[in-house]
XYZ file of C-alpha atoms in Angstrom:
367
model
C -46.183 15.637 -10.907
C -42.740 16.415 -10.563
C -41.056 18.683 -13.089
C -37.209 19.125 -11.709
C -34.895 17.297 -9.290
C -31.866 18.844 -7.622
C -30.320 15.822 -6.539
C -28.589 15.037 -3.065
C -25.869 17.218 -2.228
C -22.072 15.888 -2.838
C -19.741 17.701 -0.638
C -19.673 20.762 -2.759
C -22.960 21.351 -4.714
C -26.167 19.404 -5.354
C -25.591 16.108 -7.752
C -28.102 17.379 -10.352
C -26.475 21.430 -10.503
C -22.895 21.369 -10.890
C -23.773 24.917 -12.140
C -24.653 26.179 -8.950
C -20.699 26.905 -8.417
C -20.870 30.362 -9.174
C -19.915 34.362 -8.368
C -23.100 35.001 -7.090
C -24.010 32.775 -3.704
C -22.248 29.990 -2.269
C -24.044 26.948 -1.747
C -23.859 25.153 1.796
C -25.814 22.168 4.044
C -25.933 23.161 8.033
C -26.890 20.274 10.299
C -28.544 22.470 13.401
C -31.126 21.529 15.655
C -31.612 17.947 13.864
C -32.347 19.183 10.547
C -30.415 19.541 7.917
C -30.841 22.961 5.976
C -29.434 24.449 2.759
C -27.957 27.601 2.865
C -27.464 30.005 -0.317
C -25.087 32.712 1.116
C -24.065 35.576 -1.356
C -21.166 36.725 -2.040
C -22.757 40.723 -2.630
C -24.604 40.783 0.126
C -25.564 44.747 -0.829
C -27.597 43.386 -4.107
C -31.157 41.591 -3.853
C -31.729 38.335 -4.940
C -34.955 36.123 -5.000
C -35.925 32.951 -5.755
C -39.498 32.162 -7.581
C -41.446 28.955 -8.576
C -43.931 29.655 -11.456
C -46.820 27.807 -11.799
C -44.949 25.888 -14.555
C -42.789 24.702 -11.800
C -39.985 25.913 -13.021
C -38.125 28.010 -10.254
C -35.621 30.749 -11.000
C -33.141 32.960 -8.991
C -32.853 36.341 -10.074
C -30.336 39.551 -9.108
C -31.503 42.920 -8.918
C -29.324 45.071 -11.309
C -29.839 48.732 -9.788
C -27.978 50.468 -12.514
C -31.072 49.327 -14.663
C -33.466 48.745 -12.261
C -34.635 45.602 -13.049
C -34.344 41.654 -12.091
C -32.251 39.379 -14.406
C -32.705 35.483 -14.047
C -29.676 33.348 -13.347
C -30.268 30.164 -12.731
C -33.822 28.672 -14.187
C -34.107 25.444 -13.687
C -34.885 22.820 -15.378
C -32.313 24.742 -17.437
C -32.092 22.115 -20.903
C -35.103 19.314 -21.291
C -32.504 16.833 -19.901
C -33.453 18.622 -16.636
C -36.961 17.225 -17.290
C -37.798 14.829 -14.158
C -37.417 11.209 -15.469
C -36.980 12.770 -19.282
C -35.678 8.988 -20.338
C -38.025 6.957 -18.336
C -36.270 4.088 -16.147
C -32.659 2.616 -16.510
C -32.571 5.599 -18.966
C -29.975 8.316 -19.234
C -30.474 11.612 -20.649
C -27.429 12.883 -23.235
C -27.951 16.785 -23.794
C -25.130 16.241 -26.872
C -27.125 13.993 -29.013
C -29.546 14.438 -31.191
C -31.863 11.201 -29.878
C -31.078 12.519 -26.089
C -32.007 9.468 -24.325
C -30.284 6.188 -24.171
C -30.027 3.109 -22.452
C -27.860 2.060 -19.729
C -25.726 -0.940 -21.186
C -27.753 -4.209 -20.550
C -30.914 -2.464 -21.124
C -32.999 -1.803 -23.802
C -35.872 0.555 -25.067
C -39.263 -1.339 -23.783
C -40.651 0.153 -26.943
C -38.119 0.601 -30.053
C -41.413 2.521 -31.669
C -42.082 4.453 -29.461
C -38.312 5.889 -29.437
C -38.340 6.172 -32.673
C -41.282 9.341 -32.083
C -39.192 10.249 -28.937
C -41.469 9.098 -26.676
C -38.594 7.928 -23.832
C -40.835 7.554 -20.926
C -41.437 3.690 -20.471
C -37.473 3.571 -20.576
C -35.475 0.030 -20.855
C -35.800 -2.907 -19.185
C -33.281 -5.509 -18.684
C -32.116 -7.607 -21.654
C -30.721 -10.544 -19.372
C -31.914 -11.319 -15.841
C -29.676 -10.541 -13.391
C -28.203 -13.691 -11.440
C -27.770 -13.088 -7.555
C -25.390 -15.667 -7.023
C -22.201 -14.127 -8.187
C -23.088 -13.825 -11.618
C -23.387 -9.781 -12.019
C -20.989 -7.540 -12.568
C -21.298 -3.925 -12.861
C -21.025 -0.657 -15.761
C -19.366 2.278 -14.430
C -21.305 5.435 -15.564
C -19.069 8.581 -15.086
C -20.000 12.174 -14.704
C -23.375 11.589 -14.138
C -26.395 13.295 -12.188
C -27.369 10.180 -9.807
C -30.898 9.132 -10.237
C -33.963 9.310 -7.829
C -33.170 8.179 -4.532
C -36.832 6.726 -4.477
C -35.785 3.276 -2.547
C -31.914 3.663 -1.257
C -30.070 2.749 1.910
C -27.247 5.363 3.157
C -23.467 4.536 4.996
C -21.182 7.905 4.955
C -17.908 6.268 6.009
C -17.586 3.143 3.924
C -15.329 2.813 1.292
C -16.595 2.242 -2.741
C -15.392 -1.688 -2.586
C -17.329 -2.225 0.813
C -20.078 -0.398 -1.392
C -19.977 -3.027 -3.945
C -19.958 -6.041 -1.844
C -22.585 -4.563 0.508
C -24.661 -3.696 -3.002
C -24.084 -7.906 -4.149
C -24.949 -9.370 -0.571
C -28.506 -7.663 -1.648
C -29.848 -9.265 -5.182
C -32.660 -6.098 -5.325
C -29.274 -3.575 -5.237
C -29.622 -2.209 -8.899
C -26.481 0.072 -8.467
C -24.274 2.063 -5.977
C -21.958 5.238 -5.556
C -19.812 7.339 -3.089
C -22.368 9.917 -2.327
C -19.673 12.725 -1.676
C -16.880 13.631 -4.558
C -14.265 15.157 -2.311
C -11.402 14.037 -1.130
C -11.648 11.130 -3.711
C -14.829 9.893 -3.260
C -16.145 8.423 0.074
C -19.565 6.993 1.967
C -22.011 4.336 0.405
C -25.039 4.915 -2.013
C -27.261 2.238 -2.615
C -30.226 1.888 -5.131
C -33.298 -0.622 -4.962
C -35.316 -0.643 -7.598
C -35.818 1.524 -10.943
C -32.966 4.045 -11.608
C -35.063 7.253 -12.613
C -33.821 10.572 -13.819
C -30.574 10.205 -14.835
C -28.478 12.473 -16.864
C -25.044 13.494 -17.723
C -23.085 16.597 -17.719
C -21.076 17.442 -20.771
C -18.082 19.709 -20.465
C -17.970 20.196 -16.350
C -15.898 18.691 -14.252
C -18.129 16.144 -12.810
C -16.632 13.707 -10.812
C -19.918 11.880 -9.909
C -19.771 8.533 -11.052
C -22.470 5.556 -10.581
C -21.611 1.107 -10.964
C -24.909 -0.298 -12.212
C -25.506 -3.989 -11.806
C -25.956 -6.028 -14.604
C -25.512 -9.724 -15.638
C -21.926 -10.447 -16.246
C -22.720 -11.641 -19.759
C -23.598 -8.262 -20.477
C -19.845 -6.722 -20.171
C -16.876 -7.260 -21.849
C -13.868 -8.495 -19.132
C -12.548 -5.212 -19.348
C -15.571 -3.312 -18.296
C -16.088 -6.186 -15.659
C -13.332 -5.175 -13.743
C -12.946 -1.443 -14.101
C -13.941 -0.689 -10.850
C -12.742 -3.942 -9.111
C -9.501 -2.403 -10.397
C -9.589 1.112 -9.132
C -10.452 -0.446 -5.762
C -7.655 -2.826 -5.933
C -5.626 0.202 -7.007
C -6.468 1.967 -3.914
C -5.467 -1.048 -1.898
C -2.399 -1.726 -3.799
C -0.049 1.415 -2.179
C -1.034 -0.628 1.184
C 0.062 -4.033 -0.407
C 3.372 -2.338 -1.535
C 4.164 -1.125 1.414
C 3.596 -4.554 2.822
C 5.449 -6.433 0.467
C 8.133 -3.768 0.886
C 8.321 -4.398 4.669
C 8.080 -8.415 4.144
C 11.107 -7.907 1.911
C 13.128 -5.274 3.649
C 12.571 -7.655 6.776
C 14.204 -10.452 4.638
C 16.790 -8.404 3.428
C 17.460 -7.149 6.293
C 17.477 -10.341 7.915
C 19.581 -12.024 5.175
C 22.210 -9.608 5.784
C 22.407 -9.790 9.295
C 22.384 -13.486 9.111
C 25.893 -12.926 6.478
C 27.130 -10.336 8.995
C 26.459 -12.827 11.850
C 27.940 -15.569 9.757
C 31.084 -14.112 8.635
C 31.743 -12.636 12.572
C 31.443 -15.758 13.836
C 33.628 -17.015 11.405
C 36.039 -14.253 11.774
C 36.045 -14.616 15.600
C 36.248 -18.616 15.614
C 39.451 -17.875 13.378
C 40.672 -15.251 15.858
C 40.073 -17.478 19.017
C 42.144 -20.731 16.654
C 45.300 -17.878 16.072
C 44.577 -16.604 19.797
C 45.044 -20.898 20.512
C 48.207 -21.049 18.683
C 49.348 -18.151 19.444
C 52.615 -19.350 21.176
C 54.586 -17.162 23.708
C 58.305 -16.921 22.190
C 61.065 -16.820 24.657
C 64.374 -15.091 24.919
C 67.419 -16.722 24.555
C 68.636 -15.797 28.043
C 65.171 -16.588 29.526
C 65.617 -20.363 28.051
C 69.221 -20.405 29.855
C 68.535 -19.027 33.139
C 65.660 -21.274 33.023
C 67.722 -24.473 32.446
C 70.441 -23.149 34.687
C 72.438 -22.572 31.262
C 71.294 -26.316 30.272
C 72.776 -28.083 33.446
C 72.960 -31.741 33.473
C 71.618 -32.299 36.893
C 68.138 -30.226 35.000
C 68.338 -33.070 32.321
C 65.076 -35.224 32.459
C 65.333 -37.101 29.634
C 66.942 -37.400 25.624
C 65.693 -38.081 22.064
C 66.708 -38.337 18.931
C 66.810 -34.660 18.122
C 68.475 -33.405 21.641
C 68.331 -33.867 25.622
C 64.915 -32.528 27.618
C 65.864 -29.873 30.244
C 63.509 -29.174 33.073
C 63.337 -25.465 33.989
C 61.512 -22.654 36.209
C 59.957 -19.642 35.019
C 59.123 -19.138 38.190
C 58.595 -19.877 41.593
C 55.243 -21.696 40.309
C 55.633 -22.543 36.700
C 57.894 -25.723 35.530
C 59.070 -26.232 31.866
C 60.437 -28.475 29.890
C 62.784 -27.185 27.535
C 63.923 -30.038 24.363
C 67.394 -28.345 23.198
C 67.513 -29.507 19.285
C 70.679 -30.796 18.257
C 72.783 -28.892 15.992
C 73.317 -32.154 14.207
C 69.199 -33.083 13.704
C 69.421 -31.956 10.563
C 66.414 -30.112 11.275
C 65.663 -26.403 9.366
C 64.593 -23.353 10.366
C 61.030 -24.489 8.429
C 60.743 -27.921 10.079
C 61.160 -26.385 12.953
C 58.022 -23.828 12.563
C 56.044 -27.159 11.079
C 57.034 -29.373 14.339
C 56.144 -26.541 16.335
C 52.229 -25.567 14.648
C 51.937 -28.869 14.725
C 52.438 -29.598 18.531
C 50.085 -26.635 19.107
C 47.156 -27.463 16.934
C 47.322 -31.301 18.914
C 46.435 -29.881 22.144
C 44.584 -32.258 24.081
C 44.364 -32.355 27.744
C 45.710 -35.621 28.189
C 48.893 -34.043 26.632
C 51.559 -31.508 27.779
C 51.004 -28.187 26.251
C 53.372 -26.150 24.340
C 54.132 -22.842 25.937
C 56.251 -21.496 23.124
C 59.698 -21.669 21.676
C 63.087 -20.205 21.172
C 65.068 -19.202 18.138
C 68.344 -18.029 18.893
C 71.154 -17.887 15.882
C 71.132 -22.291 15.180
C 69.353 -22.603 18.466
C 66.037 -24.080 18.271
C 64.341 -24.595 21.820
C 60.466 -25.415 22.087
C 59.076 -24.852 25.514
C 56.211 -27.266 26.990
C-alpha cells in the first residue's frame, strides 16, 4: 500500500514538499542518459547525511552532528497525517488547519455523511451534478495546493494555462488541469483523467501551485466561473493593448497627417492663386520708353477711360499699355479692383495682364 507521495517536481522542489527548500541540501532533476534523476546536493558537504525508509514506510533524512556524535532527523515524511497517501479519499482535500481535516472539493460531496462524521474520509465525494461535456462545465480554482496522484494524466511542457483549459474541455473524461512548473509564472500543461487522489494544501508557505477542477457550471457562482478565464484574458490583455494602441496610434497618426496634408495643400493651392496674380509692376520710365513716351503713331486703339498704346519690352515681347485718363474719374482703389479683377479672369482665349503702373495720378495696366 502506499503510505507517502512526493509529488512531481515544479521547477524548484517536489509539489507535495515545499519544505524541502532548506540549509541543508539543494534539491535538483538531471536529465542524463534518458533518465531523469533527482539529485540532493548539500550544501556541507564535510557533514554525513543519510536517508532511511522504516518498515513503517516512513523515510527520514538525518545529519550527523559530530559535536554530539549522534544523527538528528530532518525531514520525516509523511511529516502531519495530511501527508497520509489519499488521507481524504477521492475529489477530497486534506486541510492540516481544521479540526475535521478533510473536505470536499466544491461540487462534491462526502459519499458517506456517517461515515465523516467518525472521520472515516476514505470513500471521499462524488459528484453532486453530472458534468455536461458540451460546454456546460466550468471550473474551481484550488490554490496552494499539493496536486493529486498523477494515476491517469497526459503531459505538454510548453503550452500555456488557457490552451490547458480548452485542451482539458475538448476531452469530457478531463477532471482538472494545471501548469506543472511554478516559475516564471506558471507554464506547461497538466491534465487529470479520472479520480483526483491525495490532495492537500499547504498553510502558511508560499505555494504557488494552483489546480482548475471541472465541474458543472451550475455548481459555481459567475464569479468563480470566470476566475481563471480572467487571469488568462489578463495575460492576453497587455497584447490586446498594445494592439489597440497601435490600431489607434495608426489612426492618429494617420488623421494628422491627413490635416497636415490637407492644410498644405490648401496652403500651397493659395500660394500658387497669389503666385497667379501676382502681377509684375512696372516703372514709370519703363511704361514710357515702352510707348515711345506714349507716341501717337504706337496708338492702337481708345476707350472710355484713355487711348491703348502698343509697346516693346523687348526685342520679343509686345504690350499693350491702356493710359487711364486723368479725367475717368477713376481712384487709386478702383484701380487695384479693375486690376485683381482682370487677373483672376484669365482665360486663354483672353489677353493676359502682365502688370501695371502707378506713377503720381498715372495709372497704366500692362497686357
Amino acid at each position: 500500500m502506499k503510505r507517502f507521495r512526493s509529488g512531481e517536481w515544479n521547477g524548484i522542489h517536489f509539489s507535495g514538499v515545499p519544505h524541502f527548500s532548506n540549509s541543508i541540501f539543494k534539491p535538483e532533476m538531471v536529465f542524463k542518459g534518458g533518465r531523469l534523476i533527482s539529485v540532493w546536493e548539500p550544501y556541507d558537504s564535510s557533514s554525513l547525511k543519510r536517508v532511511t525508509l522504516d518498515k513503517s514506510g516512513i523515510i527520514c533524512l538525518y545529519i550527523m552532528n559530530a559535536r554530539k556524535d549522534k544523527w538528528n532527523p530532518v525531514y520525516p515524511n509523511p511529516r502531519d497525517p495530511c501527508d497520509e497517501y489519499s488521507q481524504c479519499g477521492p475529489y477530497g482535500i486534506c486541510r492540516i488547519d481544521r479540526a475535521i481535516k478533510c473536505e470536499c472539493f466544491k461540487g462534491f460531496a462526502p459519499k458517506s455523511q456517517q461515515d465523516w462524521d467518525i472521520q472515516d474520509w476514505s470513500d471521499g465525494c462524488p459528484r453532486t451534478r453530472p458534468l455536461n461535456c458540451e460546454g456546460g462545465d466550468g471550473f474551481v480554482k484550488v490554490s496552494g495546493v499539493k496536486h493529486p496522484d498523477m494515476l491517469q494524466f497526459w503531459f505538454n511542457s510548453s503550452m500555456s494555462l488557457s490552451e490547458c483549459r480548452a485542451e482539458c474541455l475538448r476531452n469530457c473524461n478531463c477532471t482538472a488541469y494545471a501548469n506543472p512548473y511554478i516559475t516564471n509564472g506558471g507554464s506547461g500543461c497538466l491534465i487529470w483523467f479520472g479520480d483526483l487522489i491525495d490532495t492537500r494544501d499547504f498553510i502558511g508557505m508560499d505555494n504557488k501551485q494552483n489546480i482548475y477542477v471541472r465541474v458543472s457550471n451550475s455548481e459555481i457562482s459567475e464569479a468563480e466561473l470566470s476566475t481563471d478565464l480572467e487571469k488568462e484574458k489578463g495575460k492576453k490583455r497587455p497584447l490586446k493593448l498594445i494592439l489597440i494602441s497601435m490600431v489607434s496610434g495608426v489612426l492618429v497618426s494617420g488623421f494628422i497627417n491627413g490635416a497636415i496634408f490637407l492644410m498644405t495643400r490648401r496652403r500651397r493651392r493659395a500660394q500658387k492663386k497669389n503666385e497667379d496674380l501676382e502681377l509684375s509692376v512696372f516703372k514709370w520710365t519703363t511704361i514710357v520708353a515702352a510707348t515711345n513716351n506714349f507716341s501717337k503713331e504706337n496708338v492702337i486703339g481708345e476707350g472710355g477711360f484713355g487711348p491703348v498704346y502698343r509697346g516693346n519690352l523687348s526685342a520679343d515681347e509686345e504690350i499693350a499699355v491702356k493710359r487711364m485718363s486723368r479725367t475717368s474719374g477713376q481712384g487709386l482703389e478702383e484701380f487695384k479692383t479693375e486690376v485683381i479683377l482682370i487677373a483672376k479672369l484669365q482665360h486663354r482665349n483672353l489677353i493676359r495682364l502682365l502688370g501695371c503702373c502707378i506713377e503720381g495720378e498715372e495709372r497704366v495696366p500692362a497686357e
